[in-house]
PDB file of C-alpha atoms in Angstrom:
ATOM      1  CA  MET A  21     -52.662  40.859  61.188  1.00  0.00           C
ATOM      2  CA  PHE A  22     -52.804  38.116  63.834  1.00  0.00           C
ATOM      3  CA  ALA A  23     -51.083  36.858  66.980  1.00  0.00           C
ATOM      4  CA  GLY A  24     -50.995  33.573  68.820  1.00  0.00           C
ATOM      5  CA  VAL A  25     -48.849  30.711  70.049  1.00  0.00           C
ATOM      6  CA  VAL A  26     -47.322  27.436  68.837  1.00  0.00           C
ATOM      7  CA  LYS A  27     -49.375  24.673  70.471  1.00  0.00           C
ATOM      8  CA  GLU A  28     -47.856  21.510  68.964  1.00  0.00           C
ATOM      9  CA  LEU A  29     -44.899  20.407  66.844  1.00  0.00           C
ATOM     10  CA  TRP A  30     -44.880  17.176  64.810  1.00  0.00           C
ATOM     11  CA  ARG A  31     -42.317  15.283  62.755  1.00  0.00           C
ATOM     12  CA  TYR A  32     -42.936  12.355  60.388  1.00  0.00           C
ATOM     13  CA  PRO A  33     -39.657  10.490  59.823  1.00  0.00           C
ATOM     14  CA  VAL A  34     -41.291   8.095  57.323  1.00  0.00           C
ATOM     15  CA  LYS A  35     -43.833   9.385  54.798  1.00  0.00           C
ATOM     16  CA  GLY A  36     -47.246   7.846  55.339  1.00  0.00           C
ATOM     17  CA  LEU A  37     -46.623   6.653  58.898  1.00  0.00           C
ATOM     18  CA  ARG A  38     -47.808   8.446  62.020  1.00  0.00           C
ATOM     19  CA  GLY A  39     -45.203  10.771  63.464  1.00  0.00           C
ATOM     20  CA  GLU A  40     -43.889  11.989  66.797  1.00  0.00           C
ATOM     21  CA  SER A  41     -44.694  14.990  68.972  1.00  0.00           C
ATOM     22  CA  LEU A  42     -41.764  17.330  69.661  1.00  0.00           C
ATOM     23  CA  ARG A  43     -40.887  20.005  72.203  1.00  0.00           C
ATOM     24  CA  SER A  44     -38.630  21.827  69.753  1.00  0.00           C
ATOM     25  CA  ALA A  45     -37.371  21.417  66.206  1.00  0.00           C
ATOM     26  CA  VAL A  46     -34.712  22.783  63.886  1.00  0.00           C
ATOM     27  CA  VAL A  47     -35.994  24.162  60.579  1.00  0.00           C
ATOM     28  CA  ASP A  48     -33.896  25.283  57.624  1.00  0.00           C
ATOM     29  CA  PHE A  49     -34.055  25.511  53.824  1.00  0.00           C
ATOM     30  CA  ASP A  50     -34.681  21.748  53.631  1.00  0.00           C
ATOM     31  CA  GLY A  51     -37.621  21.903  56.032  1.00  0.00           C
ATOM     32  CA  LEU A  52     -38.012  20.469  59.526  1.00  0.00           C
ATOM     33  CA  ALA A  53     -35.012  18.352  60.545  1.00  0.00           C
ATOM     34  CA  GLY A  54     -35.787  14.647  60.329  1.00  0.00           C
ATOM     35  CA  ASP A  55     -39.160  15.127  58.654  1.00  0.00           C
ATOM     36  CA  ARG A  56     -40.166  12.781  55.835  1.00  0.00           C
ATOM     37  CA  LEU A  57     -36.596  11.647  55.146  1.00  0.00           C
ATOM     38  CA  PHE A  58     -37.747   8.111  54.332  1.00  0.00           C
ATOM     39  CA  GLY A  59     -40.527   6.806  52.129  1.00  0.00           C
ATOM     40  CA  LEU A  60     -41.908   3.497  50.925  1.00  0.00           C
ATOM     41  CA  ASN A  61     -41.871   2.220  47.355  1.00  0.00           C
ATOM     42  CA  GLU A  62     -42.648  -1.008  45.607  1.00  0.00           C
ATOM     43  CA  PRO A  63     -39.422  -3.010  45.233  1.00  0.00           C
ATOM     44  CA  GLY A  64     -37.504  -2.477  42.018  1.00  0.00           C
ATOM     45  CA  GLY A  65     -39.449   0.585  40.895  1.00  0.00           C
ATOM     46  CA  ASP A  66     -40.470   4.124  41.687  1.00  0.00           C
ATOM     47  CA  LYS A  67     -44.136   3.470  42.474  1.00  0.00           C
ATOM     48  CA  SER A  68     -44.867   5.041  45.845  1.00  0.00           C
ATOM     49  CA  VAL A  69     -46.599   3.202  48.685  1.00  0.00           C
ATOM     50  CA  TRP A  70     -48.334   5.896  50.736  1.00  0.00           C
ATOM     51  CA  GLY A  71     -51.287   6.498  53.039  1.00  0.00           C
ATOM     52  CA  GLY A  72     -53.693   7.243  50.205  1.00  0.00           C
ATOM     53  CA  SER A  73     -52.965   3.949  48.448  1.00  0.00           C
ATOM     54  CA  HIS A  74     -52.500   1.881  51.631  1.00  0.00           C
ATOM     55  CA  PRO A  75     -54.413   3.553  54.518  1.00  0.00           C
ATOM     56  CA  LYS A  76     -53.416   0.825  56.994  1.00  0.00           C
ATOM     57  CA  LEU A  77     -49.920   2.308  56.781  1.00  0.00           C
ATOM     58  CA  MET A  78     -51.041   4.959  59.273  1.00  0.00           C
ATOM     59  CA  GLY A  79     -51.390   2.247  61.878  1.00  0.00           C
ATOM     60  CA  TRP A  80     -47.573   2.324  62.040  1.00  0.00           C
ATOM     61  CA  GLU A  81     -45.525   5.034  63.752  1.00  0.00           C
ATOM     62  CA  ALA A  82     -41.993   6.284  63.230  1.00  0.00           C
ATOM     63  CA  ALA A  83     -39.674   8.226  65.548  1.00  0.00           C
ATOM     64  CA  TRP A  84     -36.031   9.161  65.850  1.00  0.00           C
ATOM     65  CA  PRO A  85     -34.427   7.575  68.923  1.00  0.00           C
ATOM     66  CA  ALA A  86     -33.297  10.043  71.594  1.00  0.00           C
ATOM     67  CA  GLN A  87     -29.689  11.098  71.177  1.00  0.00           C
ATOM     68  CA  CYS A  88     -27.531  12.624  73.953  1.00  0.00           C
ATOM     69  CA  GLY A  89     -30.564  13.016  76.197  1.00  0.00           C
ATOM     70  CA  CYS A  90     -32.436  15.215  73.719  1.00  0.00           C
ATOM     71  CA  ALA A  91     -35.710  13.657  72.605  1.00  0.00           C
ATOM     72  CA  ASP A  92     -35.934  15.991  69.613  1.00  0.00           C
ATOM     73  CA  ALA A  93     -32.585  15.082  68.069  1.00  0.00           C
ATOM     74  CA  VAL A  94     -32.043  13.468  64.683  1.00  0.00           C
ATOM     75  CA  ALA A  95     -29.275  10.920  64.212  1.00  0.00           C
ATOM     76  CA  GLY A  96     -28.876   7.512  62.633  1.00  0.00           C
ATOM     77  CA  GLU A  97     -32.045   5.862  61.384  1.00  0.00           C
ATOM     78  CA  PRO A  98     -35.587   6.069  62.761  1.00  0.00           C
ATOM     79  CA  VAL A  99     -37.382   3.331  64.679  1.00  0.00           C
ATOM     80  CA  LEU A 100     -40.698   2.047  63.302  1.00  0.00           C
ATOM     81  CA  TYR A 101     -43.500   0.765  65.528  1.00  0.00           C
ATOM     82  CA  GLU A 102     -46.136  -1.600  64.194  1.00  0.00           C
ATOM     83  CA  PRO A 103     -49.791  -1.340  65.319  1.00  0.00           C
ATOM     84  CA  GLY A 104     -49.263  -3.843  68.143  1.00  0.00           C
ATOM     85  CA  GLY A 105     -46.351  -1.780  69.473  1.00  0.00           C
ATOM     86  CA  ALA A 106     -43.410  -3.939  68.382  1.00  0.00           C
ATOM     87  CA  ALA A 107     -40.376  -1.831  67.467  1.00  0.00           C
ATOM     88  CA  TRP A 108     -38.273  -2.275  64.345  1.00  0.00           C
ATOM     89  CA  ALA A 109     -34.987  -0.636  63.427  1.00  0.00           C
ATOM     90  CA  ALA A 110     -35.175   0.875  59.947  1.00  0.00           C
ATOM     91  CA  GLY A 111     -32.614  -1.558  58.561  1.00  0.00           C
ATOM     92  CA  GLU A 112     -33.757  -4.632  60.472  1.00  0.00           C
ATOM     93  CA  PRO A 113     -34.286  -7.818  58.424  1.00  0.00           C
ATOM     94  CA  GLY A 114     -37.937  -8.730  58.207  1.00  0.00           C
ATOM     95  CA  LEU A 115     -39.243  -5.152  58.483  1.00  0.00           C
ATOM     96  CA  ALA A 116     -40.209  -4.871  54.814  1.00  0.00           C
ATOM     97  CA  ASP A 117     -42.087  -8.169  54.886  1.00  0.00           C
ATOM     98  CA  ARG A 118     -43.890  -7.240  58.094  1.00  0.00           C
ATOM     99  CA  LEU A 119     -44.875  -3.848  56.712  1.00  0.00           C
ATOM    100  CA  ALA A 120     -46.193  -5.383  53.500  1.00  0.00           C
ATOM    101  CA  GLU A 121     -48.163  -7.998  55.435  1.00  0.00           C
ATOM    102  CA  THR A 122     -49.859  -5.531  57.789  1.00  0.00           C
ATOM    103  CA  ILE A 123     -50.808  -2.922  55.163  1.00  0.00           C
ATOM    104  CA  ASP A 124     -51.905  -5.388  52.446  1.00  0.00           C
ATOM    105  CA  ALA A 125     -49.138  -4.376  50.042  1.00  0.00           C
ATOM    106  CA  LYS A 126     -49.262  -7.409  47.751  1.00  0.00           C
ATOM    107  CA  ASN A 127     -46.265  -6.281  45.680  1.00  0.00           C
ATOM    108  CA  GLY A 128     -44.109  -5.724  48.746  1.00  0.00           C
ATOM    109  CA  VAL A 129     -42.473  -2.557  50.080  1.00  0.00           C
ATOM    110  CA  GLU A 130     -39.002  -1.085  50.251  1.00  0.00           C
ATOM    111  CA  LEU A 131     -37.919   1.633  52.700  1.00  0.00           C
ATOM    112  CA  ARG A 132     -35.800   4.279  50.972  1.00  0.00           C
ATOM    113  CA  LYS A 133     -34.324   7.648  51.742  1.00  0.00           C
ATOM    114  CA  VAL A 134     -36.219  10.441  50.013  1.00  0.00           C
ATOM    115  CA  LYS A 135     -34.437  13.012  47.874  1.00  0.00           C
ATOM    116  CA  ARG A 136     -36.141  16.336  48.559  1.00  0.00           C
ATOM    117  CA  ASP A 137     -35.781  19.229  46.132  1.00  0.00           C
ATOM    118  CA  TYR A 138     -37.670  21.678  48.369  1.00  0.00           C
ATOM    119  CA  GLY A 139     -38.088  22.420  52.032  1.00  0.00           C
ATOM    120  CA  ARG A 140     -41.159  23.669  53.841  1.00  0.00           C
ATOM    121  CA  ILE A 141     -43.225  23.150  56.970  1.00  0.00           C
ATOM    122  CA  LEU A 142     -46.988  22.741  57.130  1.00  0.00           C
ATOM    123  CA  VAL A 143     -48.820  24.952  59.624  1.00  0.00           C
ATOM    124  CA  VAL A 144     -52.437  24.278  60.619  1.00  0.00           C
ATOM    125  CA  PHE A 145     -54.606  26.765  62.529  1.00  0.00           C
ATOM    126  CA  GLU A 146     -56.491  25.365  65.521  1.00  0.00           C
ATOM    127  CA  ALA A 147     -59.468  27.690  64.987  1.00  0.00           C
ATOM    128  CA  SER A 148     -59.993  26.284  61.502  1.00  0.00           C
ATOM    129  CA  VAL A 149     -59.886  22.705  62.796  1.00  0.00           C
ATOM    130  CA  ARG A 150     -62.509  23.605  65.410  1.00  0.00           C
ATOM    131  CA  ARG A 151     -64.747  25.289  62.837  1.00  0.00           C
ATOM    132  CA  LEU A 152     -64.414  22.335  60.475  1.00  0.00           C
ATOM    133  CA  SER A 153     -65.521  20.046  63.318  1.00  0.00           C
ATOM    134  CA  GLU A 154     -68.522  22.300  63.981  1.00  0.00           C
ATOM    135  CA  GLN A 155     -69.509  22.307  60.313  1.00  0.00           C
ATOM    136  CA  LEU A 156     -69.411  18.520  60.084  1.00  0.00           C
ATOM    137  CA  GLY A 157     -70.955  17.912  63.508  1.00  0.00           C
ATOM    138  CA  ARG A 158     -68.134  15.724  64.846  1.00  0.00           C
ATOM    139  CA  GLU A 159     -64.538  16.042  65.940  1.00  0.00           C
ATOM    140  CA  ILE A 160     -62.053  16.294  63.086  1.00  0.00           C
ATOM    141  CA  GLU A 161     -58.561  15.462  64.277  1.00  0.00           C
ATOM    142  CA  ALA A 162     -55.788  17.867  63.270  1.00  0.00           C
ATOM    143  CA  SER A 163     -53.629  14.769  62.756  1.00  0.00           C
ATOM    144  CA  ARG A 164     -55.582  14.003  59.575  1.00  0.00           C
ATOM    145  CA  PHE A 165     -53.715  16.889  57.928  1.00  0.00           C
ATOM    146  CA  ARG A 166     -50.242  15.763  59.093  1.00  0.00           C
ATOM    147  CA  PRO A 167     -49.091  19.239  60.164  1.00  0.00           C
ATOM    148  CA  ASN A 168     -45.616  20.087  61.410  1.00  0.00           C
ATOM    149  CA  VAL A 169     -46.943  23.007  63.463  1.00  0.00           C
ATOM    150  CA  ILE A 170     -50.342  23.612  65.068  1.00  0.00           C
ATOM    151  CA  VAL A 171     -50.946  27.214  66.095  1.00  0.00           C
ATOM    152  CA  ASP A 172     -53.699  28.889  68.107  1.00  0.00           C
ATOM    153  CA  THR A 173     -54.220  32.506  67.009  1.00  0.00           C
ATOM    154  CA  ASP A 174     -56.799  35.281  67.116  1.00  0.00           C
ATOM    155  CA  LEU A 175     -57.384  34.914  63.372  1.00  0.00           C
ATOM    156  CA  GLU A 176     -60.932  33.994  62.345  1.00  0.00           C
ATOM    157  CA  PRO A 177     -61.405  30.396  61.104  1.00  0.00           C
ATOM    158  CA  PHE A 178     -60.208  29.893  57.522  1.00  0.00           C
ATOM    159  CA  ALA A 179     -59.012  33.532  57.318  1.00  0.00           C
ATOM    160  CA  GLU A 180     -55.433  32.275  56.825  1.00  0.00           C
ATOM    161  CA  TYR A 181     -56.272  31.486  53.195  1.00  0.00           C
ATOM    162  CA  GLY A 182     -56.683  35.192  52.515  1.00  0.00           C
ATOM    163  CA  ILE A 183     -53.085  35.963  53.463  1.00  0.00           C
ATOM    164  CA  GLU A 184     -50.929  36.801  50.463  1.00  0.00           C
ATOM    165  CA  PRO A 185     -48.086  34.425  49.533  1.00  0.00           C
ATOM    166  CA  GLY A 186     -44.775  36.041  50.417  1.00  0.00           C
ATOM    167  CA  THR A 187     -46.120  37.445  53.700  1.00  0.00           C
ATOM    168  CA  ALA A 188     -43.709  37.208  56.647  1.00  0.00           C
ATOM    169  CA  ILE A 189     -44.986  35.063  59.519  1.00  0.00           C
ATOM    170  CA  ARG A 190     -43.008  34.871  62.746  1.00  0.00           C
ATOM    171  CA  LEU A 191     -42.651  31.741  64.840  1.00  0.00           C
ATOM    172  CA  GLY A 192     -40.771  32.790  67.951  1.00  0.00           C
ATOM    173  CA  ASP A 193     -37.958  35.139  66.887  1.00  0.00           C
ATOM    174  CA  ASN A 194     -37.801  33.620  63.420  1.00  0.00           C
ATOM    175  CA  GLU A 195     -39.273  35.116  60.257  1.00  0.00           C
ATOM    176  CA  PHE A 196     -40.738  32.566  57.860  1.00  0.00           C
ATOM    177  CA  THR A 197     -42.219  33.282  54.435  1.00  0.00           C
ATOM    178  CA  LEU A 198     -45.675  32.081  53.462  1.00  0.00           C
ATOM    179  CA  GLN A 199     -45.251  29.956  50.350  1.00  0.00           C
ATOM    180  CA  LYS A 200     -48.853  28.945  49.599  1.00  0.00           C
ATOM    181  CA  PRO A 201     -51.912  27.168  51.022  1.00  0.00           C
ATOM    182  CA  CYS A 202     -51.678  23.377  51.097  1.00  0.00           C
ATOM    183  CA  GLU A 203     -53.722  21.724  48.370  1.00  0.00           C
ATOM    184  CA  ARG A 204     -55.082  18.512  49.824  1.00  0.00           C
ATOM    185  CA  CYS A 205     -54.942  15.003  48.424  1.00  0.00           C
ATOM    186  CA  VAL A 206     -57.241  12.179  49.577  1.00  0.00           C
ATOM    187  CA  LEU A 207     -55.146  11.425  52.676  1.00  0.00           C
ATOM    188  CA  PRO A 208     -57.142  13.492  55.234  1.00  0.00           C
ATOM    189  CA  SER A 209     -60.256  11.493  54.403  1.00  0.00           C
ATOM    190  CA  TRP A 210     -58.656   8.300  55.727  1.00  0.00           C
ATOM    191  CA  ASP A 211     -58.629   7.564  59.449  1.00  0.00           C
ATOM    192  CA  PRO A 212     -55.274   8.883  60.779  1.00  0.00           C
ATOM    193  CA  ASN A 213     -54.790   5.827  63.006  1.00  0.00           C
ATOM    194  CA  GLY A 214     -54.826   3.207  60.267  1.00  0.00           C
ATOM    195  CA  SER A 215     -58.321   1.730  60.772  1.00  0.00           C
ATOM    196  CA  ASN A 216     -58.860   1.703  56.983  1.00  0.00           C
ATOM    197  CA  GLU A 217     -62.056   3.766  57.342  1.00  0.00           C
ATOM    198  CA  ARG A 218     -62.693   6.692  54.998  1.00  0.00           C
ATOM    199  CA  ASP A 219     -64.618   9.907  55.679  1.00  0.00           C
ATOM    200  CA  MET A 220     -65.858  10.850  52.234  1.00  0.00           C
ATOM    201  CA  GLU A 221     -68.000  13.675  53.619  1.00  0.00           C
ATOM    202  CA  LEU A 222     -64.888  15.403  54.940  1.00  0.00           C
ATOM    203  CA  HIS A 223     -63.130  15.020  51.598  1.00  0.00           C
ATOM    204  CA  LYS A 224     -66.067  16.502  49.685  1.00  0.00           C
ATOM    205  CA  HIS A 225     -66.456  19.343  52.190  1.00  0.00           C
ATOM    206  CA  ILE A 226     -62.824  20.423  51.875  1.00  0.00           C
ATOM    207  CA  ILE A 227     -63.105  20.425  48.088  1.00  0.00           C
ATOM    208  CA  LYS A 228     -66.419  22.297  47.940  1.00  0.00           C
ATOM    209  CA  GLU A 229     -66.159  24.725  50.860  1.00  0.00           C
ATOM    210  CA  LEU A 230     -62.404  25.309  51.189  1.00  0.00           C
ATOM    211  CA  ASP A 231     -61.280  25.111  47.571  1.00  0.00           C
ATOM    212  CA  ASN A 232     -59.462  21.897  48.505  1.00  0.00           C
ATOM    213  CA  HIS A 233     -57.025  23.737  50.813  1.00  0.00           C
ATOM    214  CA  PHE A 234     -56.191  23.187  54.465  1.00  0.00           C
ATOM    215  CA  GLY A 235     -53.043  24.524  56.141  1.00  0.00           C
ATOM    216  CA  LEU A 236     -50.248  26.852  55.013  1.00  0.00           C
ATOM    217  CA  TYR A 237     -46.750  26.064  53.772  1.00  0.00           C
ATOM    218  CA  LEU A 238     -43.977  28.214  55.267  1.00  0.00           C
ATOM    219  CA  ARG A 239     -40.288  28.387  54.314  1.00  0.00           C
ATOM    220  CA  ILE A 240     -37.082  29.775  55.780  1.00  0.00           C
ATOM    221  CA  ASN A 241     -33.510  29.816  54.476  1.00  0.00           C
ATOM    222  CA  ASP A 242     -31.215  29.799  57.516  1.00  0.00           C
ATOM    223  CA  PRO A 243     -31.357  27.213  60.342  1.00  0.00           C
ATOM    224  CA  VAL A 244     -33.554  28.232  63.275  1.00  0.00           C
ATOM    225  CA  THR A 245     -35.122  26.491  66.259  1.00  0.00           C
ATOM    226  CA  ILE A 246     -38.839  26.689  66.996  1.00  0.00           C
ATOM    227  CA  LYS A 247     -40.442  25.539  70.251  1.00  0.00           C
ATOM    228  CA  VAL A 248     -43.838  24.731  71.682  1.00  0.00           C
ATOM    229  CA  GLY A 249     -44.983  27.933  73.368  1.00  0.00           C
ATOM    230  CA  ASP A 250     -43.309  30.268  70.884  1.00  0.00           C
ATOM    231  CA  ALA A 251     -45.271  33.377  69.943  1.00  0.00           C
ATOM    232  CA  VAL A 252     -46.785  33.505  66.450  1.00  0.00           C
ATOM    233  CA  ALA A 253     -47.413  36.770  64.612  1.00  0.00           C
ATOM    234  CA  ALA A 254     -47.949  38.294  61.192  1.00  0.00           C
TER     235      ALA A 254
END
């Protein structure tokens, strides 16, 4: 059906913040290790604070500190970096206030661990990103879609949405199952670097021309390791 290679791997330790590029990653039934394990809420309630409601949040980054010399490891709590580059430990006093101040969260924020009842990884096809850029006449960054995996294959642009759910897709020696295309929220229309600028044309184009889908969700049951450079096939 198609063949290609894994070009990039990404992990987002805190939902809504920019993530970190990886060389390799462990994936299991719960998804990619260390991905979206923390989120932000308003204090004392369940109302989520996310990139769609507070786009300046994407001016922050989050990463897991290197453990035992392996930059892709997950242990302890992530480190958060504010737009100016200052680093904050996840449990450091003053972090919540600083976050709220910089993203205009008037009701405050609280960093919490996220309870996930599903696991999946988001795969984006480089050819579709290129074609989307051509259609809109400007570069569209793949980072807008917050993928875990970016692949370059011989599949025609947007042809991935014709693949049947349940199809086996291999990343390296590992067989994943296609769950479904990713239905997009408003997040890709906001600048992925936190400038608070919105691209409404992109949002409308994805809805009208792509049935509001971009990227594929894949799942696997048993723990496996995927790497940049791994072959991709279906």
